[in-house]
Amino acid sequence: TEPAAAFADAAVLRFAGNATVDDSKSLGLTMLEGGVNTFCVAPIIDRSSTARVEFWAIGLNCCGRRSSFECDEAGLPTNHDGYVVSDPRDGDVWFDKVGKHFAPAIARRDLFMKAIKSAETIHGVVSSDRAVLVRWGSASKTDLIQKGGLAMGLFLGFSVIVSAAAAVILSPLLKEVREGMEAYTLYRSQYAREADSGPKRQFNDVIIQGFIMPLLAIVFGVLFVTWSDCWALGDLLLGVYTISVAGSAAALLLSTKTFRFGVVLVLATIVGALVGHKNYIHNSFYFCSVMAHRSYSNVRADAKAVEYLDAGQMRFEVGAKLAADQSFGFLHRGVTYCAAPVVSPACATATIASPLAAPAAAPAAAPAAAPAAAMPASPAAASATALAAPCEVNFWAVGSNCCDNTGGFTCFEGSEWGHEAVVLRSMGERKVGNELRHKYLQAARAAADRNQNIILSDELMLLLPTSRSIDDWKGKAIGVCVLTTALAFGALAGLAFLSLWWDKRKGD
């Protein structure tokens, strides 16, 4: 119960004898940003604990959605120790921009704090802004130092063994390479003088440097930029590709004989990166974010969106209604961005009874009756005409070109909505374009402003009301990769043919 700020510089903590990990208030959050890991958190409490939590036990892939926290030694009632997971942002100003993309998942404090935020909403607890995150284990500081030293020693030993083996294996190869280079130099000096003095290019040089290398640069550029965030080792592969292309381009550009091939390689790399980036922000990001997150069923429409931060696919309760008549279409550059609220059964009933909904037409003629003052209204009639309390809407179904300016929302398969939806996630943390989500948010705000019986939640979630979008995103992403490969093959083959023709013409 002591303030966490008092232990900001701690390495190992020993809690009071009655302190324990509260498994009943644990939470697991799965996020694409963390390399498709489940970030587990659970409050550490004792008998004198209040609703405010200062210390949290954490772990990776060792808990369920809202229970079963089995990280490290959390299941041992005799353990009351934990070692602190330090904040890597302390003293590292570049961590948020660069370091977090290469840091191990257990060091991603920002993602654990997201899980804590969800636990606050779901379990009704309040966390300290500077909560201390610990790994719940009985290891002492000396044990941790010894363990770290052992790991470093094993790494160094393994490196020495690999280096020695490489030296033994590569020594004969290096000797052969050196002899080959000497023979090649002799060949160039004796037989290649005529080729050096003119612009003629060998067929193999044009095919390899002017066709195969640029083609591979485009193909792998589109492939890695499109899918690197979806693979566990995607960033590593992208880094290897970048270094390889940069080295090859530099080698070609430094020679006057191969300069033009270097220019083609650089242009091919830029084209591949641009196409892959567009493919990522329009297709593969949404597909991968859905596949990397959880699926939920029987979701209540009046639940808080923050309870489902790790949702990818959702199926709502049977009584949930997609209020198509309360949708709004936001027109921008010829595209209508539509948003309609997903409301609970109670809210749907209140919406129908509210006078803000479409009023029933008055009859053309009515028989003579007593004055209204002499005829008291029944309780049922009073309830039907009373202004319903506004409903907070956390979930909004969205789509494009499938609604009128007001109402007429048909962005789902079939004649009726099947209560299934796919989460349209934000790209904000990826630092890339998020224009599509912004347009849908504008439509949702306009719908809430127009319909006074609903209010917009501060933490809302945008949904595509069909599971077909998953296959569409995947198919389009693969299609872009295949089409780009075909077009690049044709364009580069044409350039190689022109290069050979021009060299032959100048040589003749």
Coordinates of C-alpha atoms in Angstrom, one line a residue, residues 323-332 335-341 396 399-411 439-440 442-451:
A323 CA -29.6 1.3 -35.7
A324 CA -29.5 1.8 -39.5
D325 CA -32.1 4.6 -39.4
Q326 CA -29.7 6.6 -37.1
S327 CA -26.7 6.3 -39.4
F328 CA -25.0 9.3 -41.1
G329 CA -23.1 9.5 -44.4
F330 CA -20.1 11.8 -44.6
L331 CA -19.3 12.7 -48.2
H332 CA -15.6 13.4 -49.0
V335 CA -16.9 8.7 -51.3
T336 CA -19.6 8.4 -48.6
Y337 CA -18.2 7.3 -45.3
C338 CA -21.0 5.7 -43.2
A339 CA -21.4 5.2 -39.5
A340 CA -24.3 3.6 -37.6
P341 CA -24.6 2.9 -33.8
W396 CA -20.1 2.0 -34.3
G399 CA -18.6 1.2 -44.3
S400 CA -18.2 3.1 -47.5
N401 CA -20.9 4.1 -50.1
C402 CA -23.6 2.0 -48.4
C403 CA -25.9 4.6 -46.7
D404 CA -27.8 7.8 -47.4
N405 CA -27.0 11.1 -46.0
T406 CA -29.2 10.2 -43.0
G407 CA -30.3 6.6 -42.5
G408 CA -30.3 3.8 -45.0
F409 CA -27.2 2.0 -43.6
T410 CA -26.7 -1.3 -45.6
C411 CA -23.0 -2.0 -45.1
K439 CA -13.4 9.9 -41.9
Y440 CA -15.5 7.2 -40.1
Q442 CA -16.4 12.3 -38.4
A443 CA -19.4 10.3 -39.6
A444 CA -20.0 8.8 -36.1
R445 CA -19.8 12.3 -34.5
A446 CA -22.2 13.7 -37.0
A447 CA -24.6 10.8 -36.3
A448 CA -24.4 11.4 -32.5
D449 CA -25.0 15.2 -33.0
R450 CA -28.0 14.6 -35.2
N451 CA -29.7 11.9 -32.9

